PDB file of C-alpha atoms in Angstrom:
ATOM      1  CA  ALA O 107     192.991 167.777  29.066  1.00  0.00           C
ATOM      2  CA  CYS O 108     191.312 167.083  25.719  1.00  0.00           C
ATOM      3  CA  ALA O 109     187.988 166.358  27.378  1.00  0.00           C
ATOM      4  CA  SER O 110     188.071 169.648  29.267  1.00  0.00           C
ATOM      5  CA  PHE O 111     189.059 171.554  26.109  1.00  0.00           C
ATOM      6  CA  SER O 112     186.218 169.974  24.126  1.00  0.00           C
ATOM      7  CA  SER O 113     183.764 172.514  25.607  1.00  0.00           C
ATOM      8  CA  ALA O 114     185.890 175.303  24.097  1.00  0.00           C
ATOM      9  CA  ILE O 115     185.697 173.550  20.728  1.00  0.00           C
ATOM     10  CA  GLU O 116     181.906 173.367  21.041  1.00  0.00           C
ATOM     11  CA  ARG O 117     181.792 177.079  21.818  1.00  0.00           C
ATOM     12  CA  LEU O 118     184.154 177.821  18.908  1.00  0.00           C
ATOM     13  CA  LYS O 119     181.776 175.924  16.653  1.00  0.00           C
ATOM     14  CA  ALA O 120     178.737 177.833  17.895  1.00  0.00           C
ATOM     15  CA  GLU O 121     180.311 181.284  17.818  1.00  0.00           C
ATOM     16  CA  TYR O 122     182.700 181.170  14.859  1.00  0.00           C
ATOM     17  CA  ILE O 123     182.558 177.998  12.768  1.00  0.00           C
ATOM     18  CA  ASP O 124     178.795 177.787  12.179  1.00  0.00           C
ATOM     19  CA  SER O 125     178.803 181.409  10.986  1.00  0.00           C
ATOM     20  CA  GLY O 126     181.646 180.701   8.555  1.00  0.00           C
ATOM     21  CA  GLN O 127     184.146 183.032  10.221  1.00  0.00           C
ATOM     22  CA  VAL O 128     186.709 180.332  10.955  1.00  0.00           C
ATOM     23  CA  ARG O 129     187.502 176.808   9.928  1.00  0.00           C
ATOM     24  CA  LEU O 130     188.550 174.044  12.303  1.00  0.00           C
ATOM     25  CA  VAL O 131     191.143 171.548  11.170  1.00  0.00           C
ATOM     26  CA  PHE O 132     191.313 168.677  13.611  1.00  0.00           C
ATOM     27  CA  PHE O 133     194.236 166.266  13.627  1.00  0.00           C
ATOM     28  CA  ASP O 134     194.337 163.010  15.509  1.00  0.00           C
ATOM     29  CA  LEU O 135     197.213 162.506  17.901  1.00  0.00           C
ATOM     30  CA  PRO O 136     196.468 159.243  19.681  1.00  0.00           C
ATOM     31  CA  LEU O 137     198.972 159.134  22.488  1.00  0.00           C
ATOM     32  CA  ARG O 138     200.523 155.753  23.166  1.00  0.00           C
ATOM     33  CA  GLN O 139     199.749 155.882  26.892  1.00  0.00           C
ATOM     34  CA  HIS O 140     196.004 155.883  26.061  1.00  0.00           C
ATOM     35  CA  ALA O 141     195.225 152.316  25.041  1.00  0.00           C
ATOM     36  CA  ASN O 142     191.923 153.192  23.365  1.00  0.00           C
ATOM     37  CA  ALA O 143     192.975 156.425  21.665  1.00  0.00           C
ATOM     38  CA  ILE O 144     193.245 154.855  18.200  1.00  0.00           C
ATOM     39  CA  PRO O 145     189.831 153.139  18.384  1.00  0.00           C
ATOM     40  CA  ALA O 146     188.347 156.464  19.572  1.00  0.00           C
ATOM     41  CA  ALA O 147     189.917 158.292  16.627  1.00  0.00           C
ATOM     42  CA  GLU O 148     188.540 155.602  14.327  1.00  0.00           C
ATOM     43  CA  ALA O 149     185.076 155.989  15.877  1.00  0.00           C
ATOM     44  CA  ALA O 150     185.109 159.729  15.190  1.00  0.00           C
ATOM     45  CA  ARG O 151     186.229 159.190  11.608  1.00  0.00           C
ATOM     46  CA  CYS O 152     183.695 156.411  11.032  1.00  0.00           C
ATOM     47  CA  ALA O 153     180.988 158.750  12.335  1.00  0.00           C
ATOM     48  CA  GLU O 154     182.347 161.463  10.036  1.00  0.00           C
ATOM     49  CA  ASP O 155     181.679 159.119   7.111  1.00  0.00           C
ATOM     50  CA  GLN O 156     178.002 159.588   8.015  1.00  0.00           C
ATOM     51  CA  ASP O 157     178.316 163.361   8.611  1.00  0.00           C
ATOM     52  CA  ALA O 158     178.264 162.876  12.385  1.00  0.00           C
ATOM     53  CA  TRP O 159     181.779 163.832  13.484  1.00  0.00           C
ATOM     54  CA  TRP O 160     180.614 166.569  15.869  1.00  0.00           C
ATOM     55  CA  GLY O 161     178.158 164.306  17.653  1.00  0.00           C
ATOM     56  CA  MET O 162     180.665 161.492  18.059  1.00  0.00           C
ATOM     57  CA  HIS O 163     183.394 163.919  19.112  1.00  0.00           C
ATOM     58  CA  LYS O 164     181.109 165.263  21.825  1.00  0.00           C
ATOM     59  CA  ALA O 165     180.080 161.782  22.992  1.00  0.00           C
ATOM     60  CA  LEU O 166     183.691 160.611  23.130  1.00  0.00           C
ATOM     61  CA  PHE O 167     184.842 163.478  25.312  1.00  0.00           C
ATOM     62  CA  GLU O 168     181.762 163.650  27.526  1.00  0.00           C
ATOM     63  CA  ASN O 169     182.036 159.928  28.255  1.00  0.00           C
ATOM     64  CA  GLN O 170     185.799 159.454  28.148  1.00  0.00           C
ATOM     65  CA  SER O 171     185.916 157.753  31.542  1.00  0.00           C
ATOM     66  CA  ASP O 172     183.492 155.075  30.264  1.00  0.00           C
ATOM     67  CA  TRP O 173     185.630 153.904  27.346  1.00  0.00           C
ATOM     68  CA  SER O 174     189.217 154.964  28.057  1.00  0.00           C
ATOM     69  CA  GLY O 175     190.032 151.870  30.106  1.00  0.00           C
ATOM     70  CA  ALA O 176     187.497 149.490  28.567  1.00  0.00           C
ATOM     71  CA  ASP O 177     188.638 146.102  27.284  1.00  0.00           C
ATOM     72  CA  ASN O 178     186.364 146.450  24.257  1.00  0.00           C
ATOM     73  CA  PRO O 179     185.601 150.110  23.556  1.00  0.00           C
ATOM     74  CA  ASP O 180     184.097 149.283  20.150  1.00  0.00           C
ATOM     75  CA  GLU O 181     180.869 148.125  21.806  1.00  0.00           C
ATOM     76  CA  ILE O 182     180.641 151.437  23.654  1.00  0.00           C
ATOM     77  CA  PHE O 183     181.351 153.399  20.469  1.00  0.00           C
ATOM     78  CA  LEU O 184     178.679 151.388  18.646  1.00  0.00           C
ATOM     79  CA  GLY O 185     176.233 152.478  21.348  1.00  0.00           C
ATOM     80  CA  TYR O 186     177.157 156.122  20.733  1.00  0.00           C
ATOM     81  CA  ALA O 187     176.631 155.600  16.999  1.00  0.00           C
ATOM     82  CA  GLN O 188     173.253 154.031  17.625  1.00  0.00           C
ATOM     83  CA  SER O 189     172.166 156.842  19.962  1.00  0.00           C
ATOM     84  CA  GLN O 190     173.035 159.340  17.215  1.00  0.00           C
ATOM     85  CA  GLY O 191     170.926 157.520  14.647  1.00  0.00           C
ATOM     86  CA  LEU O 192     173.834 156.332  12.524  1.00  0.00           C
ATOM     87  CA  ASP O 193     173.682 153.280  10.299  1.00  0.00           C
ATOM     88  CA  THR O 194     175.224 150.947  12.867  1.00  0.00           C
ATOM     89  CA  ARG O 195     176.089 148.184  10.396  1.00  0.00           C
ATOM     90  CA  ARG O 196     178.015 150.671   8.285  1.00  0.00           C
ATOM     91  CA  PHE O 197     179.676 152.101  11.395  1.00  0.00           C
ATOM     92  CA  GLU O 198     180.632 148.625  12.636  1.00  0.00           C
ATOM     93  CA  ARG O 199     182.071 147.638   9.235  1.00  0.00           C
ATOM     94  CA  CYS O 200     184.131 150.810   9.261  1.00  0.00           C
ATOM     95  CA  MET O 201     185.433 150.137  12.773  1.00  0.00           C
ATOM     96  CA  ASN O 202     186.238 146.488  12.026  1.00  0.00           C
ATOM     97  CA  GLY O 203     187.886 147.300   8.710  1.00  0.00           C
ATOM     98  CA  ASP O 204     190.462 149.765  10.051  1.00  0.00           C
ATOM     99  CA  ILE O 205     189.473 151.961   7.109  1.00  0.00           C
ATOM    100  CA  HIS O 206     190.888 155.114   8.653  1.00  0.00           C
ATOM    101  CA  ARG O 207     193.979 153.634  10.331  1.00  0.00           C
ATOM    102  CA  ASP O 208     196.383 155.019   7.705  1.00  0.00           C
ATOM    103  CA  GLU O 209     194.917 158.537   8.007  1.00  0.00           C
ATOM    104  CA  ILE O 210     195.255 158.403  11.780  1.00  0.00           C
ATOM    105  CA  GLU O 211     198.876 157.256  11.498  1.00  0.00           C
ATOM    106  CA  GLU O 212     199.612 160.025   8.970  1.00  0.00           C
ATOM    107  CA  SER O 213     198.135 162.540  11.389  1.00  0.00           C
ATOM    108  CA  ARG O 214     200.300 161.170  14.206  1.00  0.00           C
ATOM    109  CA  ASN O 215     203.392 161.346  11.968  1.00  0.00           C
ATOM    110  CA  LEU O 216     202.632 164.953  11.027  1.00  0.00           C
ATOM    111  CA  ALA O 217     202.387 165.837  14.722  1.00  0.00           C
ATOM    112  CA  ARG O 218     205.732 164.158  15.316  1.00  0.00           C
ATOM    113  CA  ASP O 219     207.286 166.083  12.405  1.00  0.00           C
ATOM    114  CA  LEU O 220     205.941 169.323  13.889  1.00  0.00           C
ATOM    115  CA  ARG O 221     207.303 168.287  17.303  1.00  0.00           C
ATOM    116  CA  ILE O 222     203.834 168.233  18.830  1.00  0.00           C
ATOM    117  CA  THR O 223     203.927 165.781  21.707  1.00  0.00           C
ATOM    118  CA  SER O 224     200.912 166.584  23.851  1.00  0.00           C
ATOM    119  CA  THR O 225     197.197 167.051  23.495  1.00  0.00           C
ATOM    120  CA  PRO O 226     195.448 169.254  23.068  1.00  0.00           C
ATOM    121  CA  THR O 227     197.821 171.412  21.063  1.00  0.00           C
ATOM    122  CA  VAL O 228     195.969 174.341  19.558  1.00  0.00           C
ATOM    123  CA  LEU O 229     197.194 176.630  16.793  1.00  0.00           C
ATOM    124  CA  VAL O 230     195.323 179.648  15.455  1.00  0.00           C
ATOM    125  CA  ASP O 231     196.875 180.739  12.146  1.00  0.00           C
ATOM    126  CA  ASN O 232     200.002 178.844  13.239  1.00  0.00           C
ATOM    127  CA  ILE O 233     200.067 180.718  16.547  1.00  0.00           C
ATOM    128  CA  PRO O 234     200.356 178.171  19.354  1.00  0.00           C
ATOM    129  CA  LEU O 235     198.170 178.800  22.379  1.00  0.00           C
ATOM    130  CA  THR O 236     200.030 178.701  25.663  1.00  0.00           C
ATOM    131  CA  ARG O 237     196.840 177.806  27.545  1.00  0.00           C
ATOM    132  CA  THR O 238     194.139 175.700  26.017  1.00  0.00           C
ATOM    133  CA  ASN O 239     191.136 177.543  27.342  1.00  0.00           C
ATOM    134  CA  TRP O 240     188.268 179.527  25.891  1.00  0.00           C
ATOM    135  CA  ALA O 241     189.562 182.916  27.050  1.00  0.00           C
ATOM    136  CA  GLN O 242     192.835 182.635  25.172  1.00  0.00           C
ATOM    137  CA  LEU O 243     191.319 180.869  22.174  1.00  0.00           C
ATOM    138  CA  SER O 244     188.601 183.487  21.623  1.00  0.00           C
ATOM    139  CA  ALA O 245     191.023 186.369  22.189  1.00  0.00           C
ATOM    140  CA  VAL O 246     193.462 185.071  19.563  1.00  0.00           C
ATOM    141  CA  VAL O 247     190.672 184.259  17.107  1.00  0.00           C
ATOM    142  CA  ASP O 248     189.155 187.741  17.538  1.00  0.00           C
ATOM    143  CA  ARG O 249     192.570 189.375  17.074  1.00  0.00           C
ATOM    144  CA  GLU O 250     193.300 187.380  13.919  1.00  0.00           C
ATOM    145  CA  LEU O 251     189.844 188.097  12.479  1.00  0.00           C
ATOM    146  CA  SER O 252     190.214 191.826  13.115  1.00  0.00           C
ATOM    147  CA  GLN O 253     193.689 191.856  11.535  1.00  0.00           C
ATOM    148  CA  GLU O 254     192.310 189.990   8.530  1.00  0.00           C
ATOM    149  CA  ALA O 255     189.472 192.529   8.223  1.00  0.00           C
ATOM    150  CA  GLU O 256     191.924 195.435   8.465  1.00  0.00           C
ATOM    151  CA  GLY O 257     194.112 193.862   5.783  1.00  0.00           C
ATOM    152  CA  ALA O 258     191.134 193.354   3.487  1.00  0.00           C
ATOM    153  CA  ALA O 259     190.021 196.973   3.974  1.00  0.00           C
ATOM    154  CA  GLN O 260     193.391 198.364   2.871  1.00  0.00           C
TER     155      GLN O 260
END
Protein backbone atom coordinates (compact mmCIF):
# COMPACT_ATOMS: atom_id res chain seq x y z
CA ALA A 1 0.00 0.00 0.00
CA CYS A 2 2.82 2.42 0.83
CA ALA A 3 4.66 1.60 -2.37
CA SER A 4 1.58 2.29 -4.47
CA PHE A 5 0.92 5.56 -2.60
CA SER A 6 4.51 6.72 -3.11
CA SER A 7 3.64 7.88 -6.65
CA ALA A 8 1.02 10.21 -5.14
CA ILE A 9 3.69 11.60 -2.81
CA GLU A 10 5.97 12.22 -5.80
CA ARG A 11 3.16 14.04 -7.57
CA LEU A 12 2.37 16.03 -4.40
CA LYS A 13 6.01 17.07 -4.30
CA ALA A 14 6.03 18.16 -7.94
CA GLU A 15 2.72 20.01 -7.88
CA TYR A 16 2.53 21.48 -4.37
CA ILE A 17 5.64 21.02 -2.24
CA ASP A 18 8.29 22.28 -4.69
CA SER A 19 6.24 25.45 -5.24
CA GLY A 20 5.99 26.05 -1.49
CA GLN A 21 2.21 25.68 -1.31
CA VAL A 22 2.25 22.78 1.13
CA ARG A 23 4.62 21.08 3.49
CA LEU A 24 4.97 17.33 3.89
CA VAL A 25 5.59 15.90 7.33
CA PHE A 26 6.51 12.26 7.06
CA PHE A 27 6.42 9.97 10.08
CA ASP A 28 7.87 6.50 10.21
CA LEU A 29 5.54 3.71 11.22
CA PRO A 30 7.55 0.52 10.76
CA LEU A 31 5.00 -2.23 11.12
CA ARG A 32 6.15 -5.27 13.06
CA GLN A 33 5.05 -7.70 10.35
CA HIS A 34 7.63 -6.15 7.98
CA ALA A 35 10.98 -7.47 9.16
CA ASN A 36 13.02 -4.86 7.30
CA ALA A 37 10.82 -1.83 7.96
CA ILE A 38 13.12 -0.37 10.63
CA PRO A 39 16.29 -0.73 8.52
CA ALA A 40 14.40 0.90 5.61
CA ALA A 41 13.36 3.81 7.83
CA GLU A 42 16.96 4.12 8.98
CA ALA A 43 18.16 4.12 5.36
CA ALA A 44 15.82 6.99 4.50
CA ARG A 45 16.94 8.97 7.54
CA CYS A 46 20.62 8.26 6.88
CA ALA A 47 20.11 9.49 3.31
CA GLU A 48 18.32 12.55 4.71
CA ASP A 49 21.51 13.35 6.63
CA GLN A 50 23.04 13.93 3.18
CA ASP A 51 20.00 15.82 1.81
CA ALA A 52 18.87 12.77 -0.18
CA TRP A 53 15.66 11.69 1.55
CA TRP A 54 13.51 11.99 -1.59
CA GLY A 55 15.85 9.87 -3.68
CA MET A 56 16.14 7.15 -1.06
CA HIS A 57 12.39 7.23 -0.40
CA LYS A 58 11.76 6.69 -4.10
CA ALA A 59 14.33 3.89 -4.36
CA LEU A 60 12.92 2.13 -1.31
CA PHE A 61 9.37 2.07 -2.62
CA GLU A 62 10.23 1.35 -6.25
CA ASN A 63 12.36 -1.62 -5.19
CA GLN A 64 10.46 -2.80 -2.12
CA SER A 65 10.23 -6.39 -3.36
CA ASP A 66 14.05 -6.54 -3.58
CA TRP A 67 14.73 -5.71 0.07
CA SER A 68 11.56 -6.46 2.03
CA GLY A 69 12.40 -10.13 2.55
CA ALA A 70 16.19 -9.88 2.29
CA ASP A 71 18.36 -11.39 5.01
CA ASN A 72 20.69 -8.39 4.87
CA PRO A 73 18.88 -5.35 3.45
CA ASP A 74 21.71 -3.02 4.49
CA GLU A 75 23.80 -4.14 1.51
CA ILE A 76 20.91 -3.32 -0.81
CA PHE A 77 20.38 0.07 0.84
CA LEU A 78 24.11 0.79 0.52
CA GLY A 79 23.75 0.14 -3.21
CA TYR A 80 20.91 2.67 -3.40
CA ALA A 81 23.07 5.20 -1.54
CA GLN A 82 25.94 4.60 -3.91
CA SER A 83 23.72 4.96 -6.99
CA GLN A 84 22.55 8.33 -5.64
CA GLY A 85 26.10 9.58 -5.19
CA LEU A 86 26.02 9.63 -1.40
CA ASP A 87 29.11 9.35 0.76
CA THR A 88 28.78 5.60 1.28
CA ARG A 89 31.16 5.42 4.25
CA ARG A 90 29.11 8.05 6.05
CA PHE A 91 25.89 6.28 5.08
CA GLU A 92 27.23 2.92 6.29
CA ARG A 93 28.40 4.40 9.61
CA CYS A 94 24.95 5.88 10.09
CA MET A 95 23.24 2.56 9.34
CA ASN A 96 25.58 0.58 11.60
CA GLY A 97 25.34 3.09 14.42
CA ASP A 98 21.55 3.03 14.79
CA ILE A 99 21.79 6.82 14.95
CA HIS A 100 18.14 7.34 14.09
CA ARG A 101 16.64 4.39 15.99
CA ASP A 102 15.27 6.58 18.82
CA GLU A 103 13.60 8.97 16.35
CA ILE A 104 11.99 6.05 14.54
CA GLU A 105 10.72 4.61 17.83
CA GLU A 106 9.36 8.02 18.86
CA SER A 107 7.54 8.24 15.54
CA ARG A 108 6.07 4.76 16.07
CA ASN A 109 4.98 5.72 19.61
CA LEU A 110 3.31 8.89 18.34
CA ALA A 111 1.38 6.83 15.79
CA ARG A 112 0.29 4.48 18.56
CA ASP A 113 -0.82 7.43 20.71
CA LEU A 114 -2.85 8.75 17.77
CA ARG A 115 -4.30 5.26 17.24
CA ILE A 116 -2.78 4.99 13.78
CA THR A 117 -2.28 1.31 13.07
CA SER A 118 -1.87 1.03 9.32
CA THR A 119 0.18 2.53 6.54
CA PRO A 120 -0.13 4.68 4.72
CA THR A 121 -2.26 6.91 6.90
CA VAL A 122 -2.58 10.35 5.35
CA LEU A 123 -3.81 13.51 7.06
CA VAL A 124 -4.24 16.88 5.37
CA ASP A 125 -4.62 19.59 8.02
CA ASN A 126 -5.62 16.79 10.42
CA ILE A 127 -8.27 15.56 7.99
CA PRO A 128 -7.79 11.82 7.50
CA LEU A 129 -8.11 10.57 3.94
CA THR A 130 -10.46 7.64 3.55
CA ARG A 131 -8.67 6.51 0.38
CA THR A 132 -4.98 6.97 -0.10
CA ASN A 133 -4.97 7.94 -3.74
CA TRP A 134 -4.05 10.99 -5.77
CA ALA A 135 -7.64 11.97 -6.58
CA GLN A 136 -8.67 12.33 -2.96
CA LEU A 137 -5.34 13.78 -1.83
CA SER A 138 -5.31 16.53 -4.47
CA ALA A 139 -8.99 17.34 -3.92
CA VAL A 140 -8.51 17.81 -0.17
CA VAL A 141 -5.30 19.79 -0.63
CA ASP A 142 -6.97 22.08 -3.20
CA ARG A 143 -9.98 22.59 -0.91
CA GLU A 144 -7.78 23.43 2.08
CA LEU A 145 -5.63 25.81 0.03
CA SER A 146 -8.69 27.63 -1.30
CA GLN A 147 -10.17 27.91 2.20
CA GLU A 148 -6.86 29.27 3.47
CA ALA A 149 -6.79 31.83 0.63
CA GLU A 150 -10.38 32.88 1.37
CA GLY A 151 -9.54 33.27 5.06
CA ALA A 152 -6.49 35.38 4.26
CA ALA A 153 -8.52 37.61 1.92
CA GLN A 154 -11.08 38.44 4.62
